[in-house]
Each structure stands twice: as structure tokens, then as C-alpha cells.
Amino acid sequence: MKKPIIFLAAVLSVVLFTACARPTATVAPNNFADALRTARGKTVTFYGWGGSTAVNSWFDNVVAPALQAEHGITLRRVPMNIDEILNKLTTEKQANKLRGDIDVIWINGENFYTAKTQGLLYGPFASRVENFTRLIDPQAPDTNFDFGVPIEGMSVPLGRAQLVFVSDTARLPVFPASAQALLAAARANPGQFTYAAPPDFTGSAFVRNIIYEIVGFDAINNAPAEKEAIYNVIRPALDFLNELEKYLWEEGRTYPADTPTLSRMFAEGQLLWTMSYTPLYAARKIANNEFPPTAQTFLFERGNIGNTHYVAMPFNAPAKDAALVLIHQLISVAMQAEKLDVNNWGDLPVLDLARLTAEERTRLQGVDSGRGVLPVDELLRRRLPEVHARKIAIIEELWQEHVLRR
Amino acid sequence: MRFPRLRAIIFYSFLFATSAPVLSLVVLTVSAAWRYPSLLPTVFSWRYLVSVLAQDRRTAEALINSTLIAALTTALTLLLAVPAAKALGLYQFRGRQAVKLLVLLPLMVPGITVTMGMHLTLIHLGLAGSIAGVVVVHTVFTLPYATRVLINVFELVGEKYEKQAAMLGASPRMILTDVTLPMIMPGLLSAAIMSFIVSFSQYITTFFIGGGRILTVPLLLVPHLQSGEIQVAAVYSLLFIMSTLASIALMEGIVRKFYKGAYFLQT
């Protein structure tokens, strides 16, 4: 028995003391043509939320083979939440680690604000991505601002999301098309409506959508990002949410912790509605038999909040050339069309339809968006902007103080 | 037995309580729709099993990594824990009680704190993002369990048999292989199984130190759990349970083969 132990000790010490060389930073390519040339044969790593098989499958089964076939680059997707990615990058910055593990991250909103101000991102790089300069509208609000934060070429839009509500025509004949109608519907069906408690991403967006309904987007958008000022502006909306609370699930004593729970309660028939920040979500759930075939997506008459999600590069991305090519590939017409397909992901495209060729436009418009959802042009027409990332945390705090813990 | 029926009731309710969650996991892996208030799923689908087991190459990679890391962690843990436990269990020295308590420290301090600190050090050592780094950080969390188990074993066994063997002329090597190891083998096995399971189920530590380069089963499981894709999570959970059980059975099998139960301390 002693020999195996000595053997194990030997193996362990070999494993422990390999890979001790200190790598140095990589040089970024100056233009897209250089990137294409040097990136061939490399591996590019994409880090992002990995909780959806549909999203994962778009990356693994659509993007990765195309990237390999067209540019000879291997894509490695690592499921990691953005909080953990930013933690990791912060530690690496502290340790002055110039050659990291991550080439491309999936990011937006508050996290983009944090990453940009902490110097965790590489860039500006957007102008070096060919498809970005060719296919994306430089004037579009979401090309320039991410939740009110100036982008300045530090990230490239990947897709557009929008808050949608889902109900069941078989159980609720008329869907509430405004905050007041929602209150009436909740009063008529006590205990059958609720929303996920902020800071859940979707629950938080719902609260902001109610604020838009009650006090208007401009009021909150113009308010300074200070707690006192925001409280004064959104007070009527918080009062409304407290009025609504009486008729919610469990009489609002508690709220579901996250939106997946909300959706499960809707799927199980406990609730009359659910919501999602993925506009074609209902189609996938119907196709999976998780939602009844009579489920239907709807919006408030005055519109729902939408946001755009982006890809960016960490300051210590090891393969910046391959990262540029991956980002180029992600926003190509073919990939965006596959992404819109509800059988893959069902995420709205970021491309400027006016810049596409007739053939490319047909490709994008011929995509199957599934059952129980709204047409893409209606979604984009009834789409409201997000407020500044810093205000979101303040609103969430005020909700917890004045609605949850009242 | 005076109350055979009561005994049976207790036995079967325990059996049910332990196996029901696993059974529901099995059913979950193929249930496409399981709505309240139906007792069983209304729509079945192989989709989740296929997507995890056949379509995702990461599953195999994660299984291999998880098993390799858990095995190396177990080996490193025992290598450190056996001498430490022997010293703490058998020898008298100043501060022994304090050290025995300090051994448990990694379990009392929140794991994330320990991990964040170690991450910085491991980056400097060039071990972040490697299997070795992950093994080192897992060992920090398995050592307390293994050491505690082995301290008790050494206290129970004492060193009189080792002394006797020495008096009869056994070499230190013979004492180790023919006396000490067989006597502590049941404890060693428990410590090994404990370390293996603790290492196998690490999530945050693997995340930070592995930096996403090292994929393990929990790393694939948790995102689906958080997003409510419980069927996919169920497939990974079953995979997790089965591979730990198989590894434990293998460990037990090897030990029994070498020691045939002849010297086993009856505990």
C-alpha cells in the first residue's frame, strides 16, 4: 500500500507544478482583415449565462459550427453568471493578470456600467467589427446607450429583449392592457396574479413598467439618480403597487423569488399570468407543452420596456483577434435569423432592416416565430426605453422598503 | 421482534422517505408537462435526456473532470490528513486542543471568503484555471472532515499494536502496511468517501479557481436549476448521484479486495 501512495504523491506534485509560466498580454489586431488572418486555428471562449438550453444550443449548434466552417475558429462556451465573471475579472485586474481566460462576455445594463467604469473591458473595438459597421444603424438609441450608459464602442449589440406578459385565453377572456385594467383583473381574480420580487431581472422590469404607466417615462428619466428624488417621483406608482398587492397571490405577503417560479406557477395553473423578458418565450413553452396551446402574449397598450443585450471583450482577453471574428459572426444576417427562429432561441435581431439587401431581408422576415406570440414589428413599435442603470438599483431598494416590507 | 408490524412500517416509511426524491428525479427527466394537480406528468419526452447525454459534448468532459478532481483531491486529502490526524489523536503537545478546533476553521469561515483570497494567491502561483489549482482549493474544504474522522479512529486504535509490532522486529514500512493501515482502513474509507463527495459537489470554488476552464458537473447543473429548467437539472442531478455512487462502490471494492476484511477493526 505504500507504493501507490508514493506514486500518487509523485503524480500530484507533477500536476501541481506544471503550468507555472507567467504569460504576457496579447496584442490586439488593428483592423478586421488582420483579425481574420491571425485568428484562424485559434480557440475563442465565450462566457455568459448558461441557464437556457435554447440559448446554449444556438451557440453550440448554430454559431460554433459556422465559425469553424467559415473562419477555422473553435468556439468554447462556458456557462457563467455575469456577477461571477465580473468578480473574476476584478480579481484578475488586482493580480495584474494580463492574459485571462475570457475572450467575449455577454453583458448589459448595470453590469456594463460597472465593468466599464472599473476598467474591466477592452476597447473601443466596435468599429473594427465588419458586420457592425455594415449592418447596424449607428443612430439607433441602443447602438449608443445601454440603459442610459454611453457605450462608446465598448460593446456591440447582440439581441433585443422586451418585457412581455403571457396569459391563457381559455381562462382569462380579456387581457389587462393597462395598469388600471390589471388592478381590475386582479380584484376580480384574487390570488391569481403576482410578480417576481425585484431584484429579479424581470420582476424589476415589471415594476418599472408600472412606473411608466402611472407617472410616465419622462418623469423617471428626468429625475436625478438620487434616492430621495426618485422616491418623490415614483410614489404614486408605489401606492398603486400597494393597492394591487391586496389582490395578489398570498395577498402579497410574499412574492415568488424569481420569474421561472412565476412561469412554473402559471404552467401549473396556479396563476393567470406570467411574464418574460424574452418576447417569443410563450412560443417555446407552448411548443414544449409546458404552457397550454391557448397561452397568448400581450403588452400594455402604451407599450412595454425593452432592452438590448450586448457582447464585449474583457481587458485581458487572450485571443482578441478571434473575439472580433466571433462578434462579427454573431451579428451576421444568418446567425441573427437563426437566433430569431423560435426553435432556436426566439430573440429579436439587432440589424437595421434598411441596410440589408433584399435577399437578406427576406431571410430575416421568413423566420418562424411560433404560436402565441406577437409579430416582431408590433413588439418593436410598442417598445419603451430603459432608464439609467443606476436608477434601477434605487427603484429596487424603494420597492423593498415601501412595498415588500410595508 | 415484538412489534414486527411496527418495525415494517418504520422500515418502509424510511425507505420511501429516502427513495421518493430520487424517484421523482427520475420521472422529472422525461416529463415535458407536469401540471398541478396531476399526480404524474401528462406529457413525456426524451428531449432533456437526449440534449444532455447525447448532444452536449460538455457532459462527458465535465464527468471526467469531476471524477479526476475528486480522486486527486481525495488522495491529497488523505496524504495530509493521516499524519495530521495521527499526531493530533495520539501525541500530547501544547495547544493540541486548539489545533483540533482550528482544523475545522475552513468550515466555519464562509467558503466564498476563503476562495476569493485563495484565488489571488493561485493567480500569482500560476495555478488558477488548472486542475491542480482546483484540487488544492477543494482540499481546503475536504481536510476538516477527513481529519476529524481520522483523529477519532487513531484515538480509538491507539498505538499499542504499532509498538508491539516494532518490538517484534517489524520495519517501519511493515508497520505501516501491515498494522497501521489495516487498522485504520474503515476510517480511511469513510474519510475518502467524504472527501470524494465534498469535492464532487463543489460549485463556487471550482467556478472561481477553475475560471471556467475546468468544467465540472455542478457547473453545468446549477445554471439550469437557477433558470427553472428543472428537467435538465434533474438529468444532471441523476448523473451526479450515479457517478458518486459508482465511485464509492469502486473505492469500497478495491479496499475489500486488498484487505479481505481479515484485519478489519469491528466498529
Coordinates of N, CA, C and O in Angstrom, one line a residue, chain A residues 1-3 5 8-9 11-12 15-22 47 49-54 56 60-61 64 75-81 84 87-88 91-92 94-97 99-102 258 260 264 266-270 284-285 287-293, chain B residues 32-37 43 47-48 51 55-58 61 72-73 75-76 79 116 119-120 123-133 135-136 173 176-177 181 185 203-204 207-208 210-215 219-220 223-224 226-232 258-259:
Chain A
M1 N 0.8 -1.2 0.0 CA 0.0 0.0 0.0 C 0.8 1.3 0.0 O 0.4 2.3 -0.3
K2 N 2.1 1.1 0.4 CA 2.9 2.4 0.5 C 3.3 2.9 -0.9 O 3.2 4.1 -1.2
K3 N 3.5 1.9 -1.8 CA 4.0 2.3 -3.2 C 2.9 3.2 -3.9 O 3.3 4.3 -4.4
I5 N 0.9 5.1 -2.7 CA 0.8 6.4 -2.1 C 2.0 7.3 -2.6 O 1.8 8.5 -3.0
L8 N 1.1 8.3 -6.0 CA 0.1 9.4 -6.1 C 0.8 10.8 -5.7 O 0.5 11.8 -6.3
A9 N 1.7 10.7 -4.7 CA 2.4 11.9 -4.3 C 3.2 12.5 -5.5 O 3.2 13.7 -5.8
V11 N 2.6 11.9 -8.7 CA 1.6 12.4 -9.7 C 1.2 13.8 -9.3 O 1.2 14.8 -10.1
L12 N 0.8 13.9 -8.1 CA 0.2 15.2 -7.6 C 1.3 16.3 -7.7 O 0.9 17.4 -8.2
V15 N 1.5 17.4 -11.3 CA 0.4 18.2 -11.7 C 0.4 19.6 -11.1 O 0.1 20.6 -11.7
L16 N 0.9 19.6 -9.8 CA 0.8 20.9 -9.1 C 1.8 21.9 -9.7 O 1.6 23.1 -9.6
F17 N 3.0 21.4 -10.2 CA 4.0 22.4 -10.5 C 4.2 22.6 -12.0 O 5.1 23.2 -12.5
T18 N 3.2 22.1 -12.8 CA 3.2 22.4 -14.2 C 2.5 23.7 -14.4 O 1.8 24.2 -13.5
A19 N 2.5 24.2 -15.6 CA 1.8 25.4 -15.9 C 2.1 26.6 -15.0 O 1.2 27.4 -14.7
C20 N 3.3 26.7 -14.6 CA 3.7 27.8 -13.8 C 4.3 29.0 -14.5 O 4.6 30.0 -13.9
A21 N 4.4 28.9 -15.8 CA 5.0 30.0 -16.6 C 4.0 31.2 -16.6 O 2.8 31.1 -16.6
R22 N 4.6 32.4 -16.5 CA 3.7 33.6 -16.5 C 3.5 34.2 -17.9 O 4.4 34.7 -18.5
Y47 N -18.1 33.6 -22.5 CA -18.6 33.4 -21.1 C -19.9 34.1 -21.0 O -20.0 35.3 -21.3
W49 N -24.3 33.7 -19.2 CA -25.4 32.9 -18.6 C -25.7 31.7 -19.4 O -25.9 31.7 -20.6
G50 N -25.7 30.5 -18.7 CA -25.9 29.3 -19.4 C -27.2 28.5 -19.0 O -27.3 27.3 -19.1
G51 N -28.2 29.2 -18.5 CA -29.4 28.6 -17.9 C -30.5 28.2 -18.9 O -31.5 27.7 -18.5
S52 N -30.3 28.5 -20.2 CA -31.4 28.2 -21.1 C -30.8 27.3 -22.2 O -29.9 27.6 -22.9
T53 N -31.4 26.1 -22.3 CA -31.0 25.1 -23.3 C -31.1 25.7 -24.7 O -30.3 25.4 -25.6
A54 N -32.2 26.5 -24.9 CA -32.4 27.1 -26.2 C -31.2 28.0 -26.6 O -30.7 27.9 -27.7
N56 N -28.2 28.1 -25.2 CA -27.0 27.3 -25.3 C -26.9 26.6 -26.6 O -25.8 26.6 -27.2
D60 N -24.0 26.6 -29.4 CA -23.2 25.3 -29.6 C -23.5 24.7 -31.0 O -22.6 24.1 -31.6
N61 N -24.8 24.8 -31.4 CA -25.2 24.0 -32.6 C -25.4 24.9 -33.9 O -25.5 24.4 -35.0
A64 N -21.2 27.9 -33.3 CA -19.9 27.2 -33.3 C -19.6 26.5 -34.6 O -18.5 26.7 -35.1
L75 N -15.1 27.5 -31.1 CA -15.8 28.3 -30.0 C -16.0 27.4 -28.8 O -16.5 26.3 -28.9
R76 N -15.6 28.0 -27.7 CA -15.8 27.3 -26.4 C -16.7 28.1 -25.5 O -16.3 29.2 -25.2
R77 N -17.9 27.6 -25.3 CA -18.9 28.4 -24.5 C -18.8 27.9 -23.0 O -18.8 26.7 -22.7
V78 N -18.6 28.8 -22.1 CA -18.6 28.5 -20.7 C -19.8 29.1 -20.0 O -20.0 30.3 -20.0
P79 N -20.6 28.3 -19.3 CA -21.8 28.9 -18.6 C -21.3 29.5 -17.3 O -20.8 28.9 -16.4
M80 N -21.4 30.8 -17.2 CA -21.1 31.5 -16.0 C -21.9 32.8 -15.9 O -22.1 33.5 -16.9
N81 N -22.4 33.0 -14.7 CA -23.2 34.3 -14.5 C -22.4 35.5 -14.5 O -21.2 35.4 -14.1
E84 N -20.4 36.6 -11.5 CA -19.2 35.8 -11.2 C -18.1 36.2 -12.2 O -16.9 36.2 -11.9
N87 N -16.6 39.4 -11.0 CA -15.8 39.1 -9.8 C -14.4 38.6 -10.2 O -13.4 39.0 -9.7
K88 N -14.5 37.7 -11.1 CA -13.3 37.0 -11.6 C -12.4 38.1 -12.3 O -11.2 38.1 -12.0
T91 N -10.8 40.4 -9.7 CA -9.6 39.7 -9.0 C -8.4 39.7 -10.0 O -7.3 40.0 -9.6
E92 N -8.7 39.4 -11.2 CA -7.6 39.3 -12.2 C -6.9 40.6 -12.4 O -5.7 40.7 -12.6
Q94 N -6.8 43.0 -10.1 CA -6.0 43.2 -8.9 C -4.6 42.5 -9.0 O -3.6 43.0 -8.6
A95 N -4.7 41.3 -9.5 CA -3.5 40.5 -9.6 C -2.6 40.8 -10.8 O -1.6 40.2 -11.0
N96 N -3.1 41.8 -11.6 CA -2.4 42.2 -12.8 C -2.2 41.0 -13.7 O -1.1 40.9 -14.3
K97 N -3.2 40.2 -13.9 CA -3.1 39.1 -14.8 C -3.5 39.6 -16.2 O -4.7 39.8 -16.5
R99 N -3.1 38.1 -19.2 CA -3.7 37.1 -20.1 C -4.7 36.3 -19.4 O -4.4 35.4 -18.6
G100 N -6.0 36.6 -19.6 CA -7.1 36.0 -18.9 C -7.6 34.7 -19.6 O -6.9 34.1 -20.4
D101 N -8.8 34.3 -19.2 CA -9.4 33.1 -19.8 C -10.5 33.5 -20.8 O -10.9 32.7 -21.6
I102 N -11.0 34.7 -20.7 CA -12.3 35.0 -21.3 C -12.0 35.9 -22.5 O -11.3 36.9 -22.4
D258 N -38.2 34.3 -8.1 CA -37.7 34.6 -9.5 C -38.8 34.3 -10.5 O -39.9 33.7 -10.2
P260 N -38.7 32.3 -13.3 CA -39.0 30.9 -13.6 C -40.0 30.3 -12.6 O -40.9 29.5 -13.1
R264 N -43.6 28.7 -13.7 CA -44.0 27.3 -13.3 C -45.4 27.4 -12.7 O -46.2 26.5 -12.9
F266 N -47.7 29.5 -13.3 CA -48.6 29.7 -14.4 C -48.8 28.4 -15.2 O -50.0 28.0 -15.5
A267 N -47.7 27.7 -15.4 CA -47.8 26.4 -16.1 C -48.7 25.4 -15.4 O -49.4 24.6 -15.9
E268 N -48.6 25.5 -14.0 CA -49.3 24.5 -13.2 C -50.7 25.0 -13.0 O -51.5 24.3 -12.3
G269 N -51.1 26.2 -13.5 CA -52.5 26.6 -13.4 C -52.8 27.4 -12.1 O -53.9 27.7 -11.8
Q270 N -51.7 27.7 -11.3 CA -52.0 28.5 -10.0 C -52.2 29.9 -10.3 O -52.9 30.6 -9.6
R284 N -42.0 29.0 -27.3 CA -41.2 27.9 -26.9 C -41.9 27.1 -25.9 O -41.8 25.8 -25.9
K285 N -42.5 27.7 -24.9 CA -43.1 27.0 -23.8 C -44.4 26.2 -24.3 O -44.7 25.1 -23.8
A287 N -44.6 25.1 -27.5 CA -44.0 24.0 -28.3 C -43.5 22.9 -27.4 O -43.6 21.7 -27.7
N288 N -43.0 23.2 -26.2 CA -42.5 22.2 -25.2 C -43.7 21.6 -24.4 O -43.4 20.8 -23.5
N289 N -44.9 22.0 -24.7 CA -46.1 21.5 -23.9 C -46.1 22.0 -22.5 O -46.8 21.5 -21.7
E290 N -45.2 22.9 -22.1 CA -45.2 23.4 -20.7 C -46.3 24.4 -20.5 O -47.0 24.4 -19.5
F291 N -46.6 25.2 -21.5 CA -47.8 26.1 -21.5 C -48.9 25.5 -22.3 O -48.7 24.8 -23.3
P292 N -50.2 25.8 -21.9 CA -51.3 25.3 -22.8 C -51.3 26.0 -24.1 O -50.8 27.1 -24.3
P293 N -51.8 25.3 -25.2 CA -51.8 25.9 -26.5 C -52.6 27.2 -26.6 O -52.4 27.9 -27.6
Chain B
A32 N -42.3 16.3 -19.8 CA -42.4 17.6 -20.6 C -43.5 18.5 -19.9 O -43.4 19.7 -20.0
A33 N -44.5 17.9 -19.4 CA -45.5 18.7 -18.7 C -46.0 18.0 -17.5 O -46.4 16.9 -17.6
W34 N -45.9 18.7 -16.4 CA -46.3 18.1 -15.1 C -47.0 19.1 -14.3 O -46.5 19.8 -13.5
R35 N -48.3 19.3 -14.6 CA -49.1 20.4 -14.1 C -49.8 20.0 -12.8 O -50.3 18.9 -12.7
Y36 N -49.8 20.9 -11.9 CA -50.7 20.8 -10.7 C -52.1 20.7 -11.3 O -52.5 21.4 -12.2
P37 N -53.0 19.8 -10.8 CA -52.8 18.9 -9.7 C -52.6 17.4 -10.1 O -52.8 16.5 -9.3
V43 N -47.4 14.8 -20.2 CA -46.7 14.7 -21.5 C -45.2 14.2 -21.2 O -44.6 14.8 -20.3
R47 N -36.5 14.5 -24.8 CA -35.7 15.6 -25.2 C -34.6 16.0 -24.2 O -33.5 16.2 -24.6
Y48 N -34.9 16.0 -22.9 CA -34.0 16.5 -22.0 C -32.8 15.5 -21.8 O -31.6 15.9 -21.8
S51 N -30.7 15.9 -25.0 CA -29.9 17.1 -25.1 C -28.7 17.0 -24.1 O -27.6 17.5 -24.5
Q55 N -26.3 15.3 -27.0 CA -26.0 16.4 -27.8 C -24.9 17.3 -27.2 O -24.2 18.1 -28.0
D56 N -24.7 17.3 -25.9 CA -23.8 18.2 -25.3 C -22.5 17.5 -25.0 O -22.4 16.7 -24.1
R57 N -21.4 17.9 -25.7 CA -20.1 17.2 -25.5 C -19.5 17.6 -24.1 O -18.7 16.9 -23.6
R58 N -20.0 18.7 -23.6 CA -19.5 19.1 -22.3 C -19.9 18.1 -21.2 O -19.1 18.1 -20.2
E61 N -17.0 15.8 -20.8 CA -15.8 16.5 -20.3 C -16.0 16.8 -18.8 O -15.1 16.6 -18.0
L72 N -8.2 13.1 -7.2 CA -6.9 13.7 -6.8 C -7.1 14.4 -5.4 O -6.2 14.3 -4.6
T73 N -8.2 15.1 -5.3 CA -8.5 15.7 -4.0 C -8.5 14.7 -2.9 O -7.9 15.0 -1.8
A75 N -7.0 11.8 -2.7 CA -5.6 11.4 -2.5 C -4.8 12.4 -1.7 O -4.2 12.1 -0.7
L76 N -4.9 13.7 -2.1 CA -4.1 14.7 -1.5 C -4.6 14.9 0.0 O -3.8 15.1 0.9
L79 N -3.3 12.1 2.2 CA -1.9 12.2 2.4 C -1.6 13.2 3.5 O -0.7 13.1 4.3
M116 N -12.1 33.5 -2.5 CA -11.6 34.8 -3.1 C -10.2 35.0 -2.7 O -9.4 35.4 -3.6
H119 N -7.9 32.7 -4.6 CA -7.9 32.9 -6.0 C -6.7 33.8 -6.3 O -5.9 33.6 -7.3
L120 N -6.5 34.9 -5.6 CA -5.5 35.9 -5.8 C -4.1 35.2 -5.7 O -3.2 35.3 -6.6
I123 N -3.5 32.8 -8.6 CA -3.1 33.5 -9.8 C -1.6 33.8 -9.8 O -0.9 33.5 -10.8
H124 N -1.1 34.3 -8.7 CA 0.3 34.6 -8.6 C 1.1 33.3 -8.8 O 2.2 33.4 -9.3
L125 N 0.6 32.2 -8.3 CA 1.4 30.9 -8.4 C 1.2 30.3 -9.8 O 1.8 29.3 -10.1
G126 N 0.3 30.9 -10.6 CA 0.1 30.4 -11.9 C -0.8 29.1 -11.9 O -0.8 28.3 -12.8
L127 N -1.5 28.9 -10.8 CA -2.3 27.7 -10.7 C -3.8 27.9 -11.0 O -4.6 27.0 -11.1
A128 N -4.2 29.2 -11.0 CA -5.6 29.5 -11.3 C -5.9 29.0 -12.7 O -5.1 29.1 -13.6
G129 N -7.1 28.4 -12.9 CA -7.5 27.9 -14.2 C -6.9 26.5 -14.5 O -7.0 26.0 -15.6
S130 N -6.3 25.8 -13.5 CA -5.8 24.5 -13.8 C -6.4 23.5 -12.8 O -7.0 23.9 -11.8
I131 N -6.4 22.2 -13.2 CA -6.9 21.2 -12.4 C -6.2 21.2 -11.0 O -6.8 21.1 -10.0
A132 N -4.9 21.4 -11.0 CA -4.1 21.4 -9.8 C -4.7 22.5 -8.8 O -4.8 22.2 -7.6
G133 N -4.9 23.7 -9.3 CA -5.5 24.7 -8.5 C -6.8 24.4 -7.9 O -7.0 24.6 -6.7
V135 N -7.9 21.3 -7.3 CA -7.6 20.3 -6.4 C -7.2 20.9 -5.0 O -7.7 20.5 -4.0
V136 N -6.3 21.9 -5.1 CA -5.8 22.5 -3.9 C -6.9 23.2 -3.1 O -7.1 23.0 -1.9
R173 N 8.2 0.3 7.6 CA 7.4 0.1 6.4 C 6.4 -1.0 6.6 O 5.2 -0.9 6.3
L176 N 3.6 0.2 8.8 CA 2.6 1.0 8.1 C 1.6 0.1 7.3 O 0.4 0.2 7.4
T177 N 2.2 -0.8 6.5 CA 1.4 -1.5 5.6 C 0.6 -2.7 6.2 O -0.5 -3.0 5.9
L181 N -2.2 0.8 8.6 CA -3.2 1.0 7.5 C -4.4 0.0 7.6 O -5.6 0.4 7.6
M185 N -8.2 1.3 8.3 CA -8.9 1.2 7.0 C -10.3 1.6 7.0 O -10.8 2.4 6.1
Y203 N -19.1 23.9 -6.0 CA -19.6 24.7 -7.1 C -18.8 26.0 -7.2 O -18.0 26.2 -8.1
I204 N -19.0 26.9 -6.2 CA -18.4 28.2 -6.2 C -16.9 28.1 -6.3 O -16.2 28.9 -7.1
F207 N -15.8 27.2 -9.7 CA -16.1 28.3 -10.5 C -14.9 29.4 -10.5 O -14.4 29.8 -11.5
F208 N -14.6 29.8 -9.3 CA -13.6 30.8 -9.1 C -12.2 30.4 -9.6 O -11.5 31.0 -10.3
G210 N -11.2 27.5 -11.1 CA -11.2 26.9 -12.4 C -11.4 28.0 -13.5 O -11.0 27.8 -14.6
G211 N -12.0 29.1 -13.1 CA -12.2 30.2 -14.0 C -13.0 29.8 -15.3 O -12.9 30.5 -16.3
G212 N -13.7 28.7 -15.3 CA -14.5 28.4 -16.4 C -13.7 27.4 -17.4 O -14.3 26.8 -18.3
R213 N -12.4 27.4 -17.1 CA -11.6 26.4 -18.0 C -11.9 25.0 -17.6 O -11.8 24.1 -18.4
I214 N -12.1 24.8 -16.3 CA -12.3 23.5 -15.8 C -13.8 23.3 -15.5 O -14.4 23.9 -14.6
L215 N -14.5 22.6 -16.4 CA -15.9 22.3 -16.3 C -16.2 21.1 -15.5 O -15.6 20.0 -15.7
L219 N -21.1 22.7 -12.3 CA -21.0 23.9 -13.1 C -22.1 23.9 -14.2 O -22.6 24.9 -14.6
L220 N -22.4 22.7 -14.7 CA -23.4 22.6 -15.8 C -24.8 22.5 -15.2 O -25.7 23.0 -15.8
P223 N -26.7 26.4 -13.4 CA -27.4 27.4 -14.3 C -28.8 27.0 -14.6 O -29.7 27.8 -14.6
H224 N -29.0 25.7 -14.9 CA -30.4 25.2 -15.3 C -31.3 25.2 -14.1 O -32.5 25.5 -14.2
Q226 N -31.1 27.4 -11.6 CA -31.4 28.8 -11.3 C -32.4 29.3 -12.3 O -33.2 30.1 -12.0
S227 N -32.4 28.8 -13.6 CA -33.3 29.4 -14.6 C -34.6 28.6 -14.6 O -35.5 28.9 -15.4
G228 N -34.8 27.6 -13.8 CA -36.0 26.9 -13.7 C -36.2 25.8 -14.8 O -37.3 25.2 -15.0
E229 N -35.1 25.4 -15.5 CA -35.2 24.3 -16.4 C -34.9 23.0 -15.6 O -33.9 22.4 -15.7
I230 N -35.9 22.7 -14.8 CA -35.7 21.6 -13.8 C -35.5 20.2 -14.4 O -34.8 19.4 -13.8
Q231 N -36.0 20.0 -15.6 CA -35.8 18.7 -16.2 C -34.4 18.5 -16.5 O -33.8 17.4 -16.2
V232 N -33.8 19.5 -17.1 CA -32.3 19.4 -17.5 C -31.5 19.2 -16.2 O -30.6 18.4 -16.1
F258 N -8.1 -5.8 -1.3 CA -6.8 -5.8 -0.8 C -6.8 -6.3 0.7 O -5.8 -6.8 1.1
Y259 N -7.8 -6.0 1.4 CA -7.8 -6.3 2.8 C -8.7 -7.5 3.2 O -8.7 -7.9 4.4

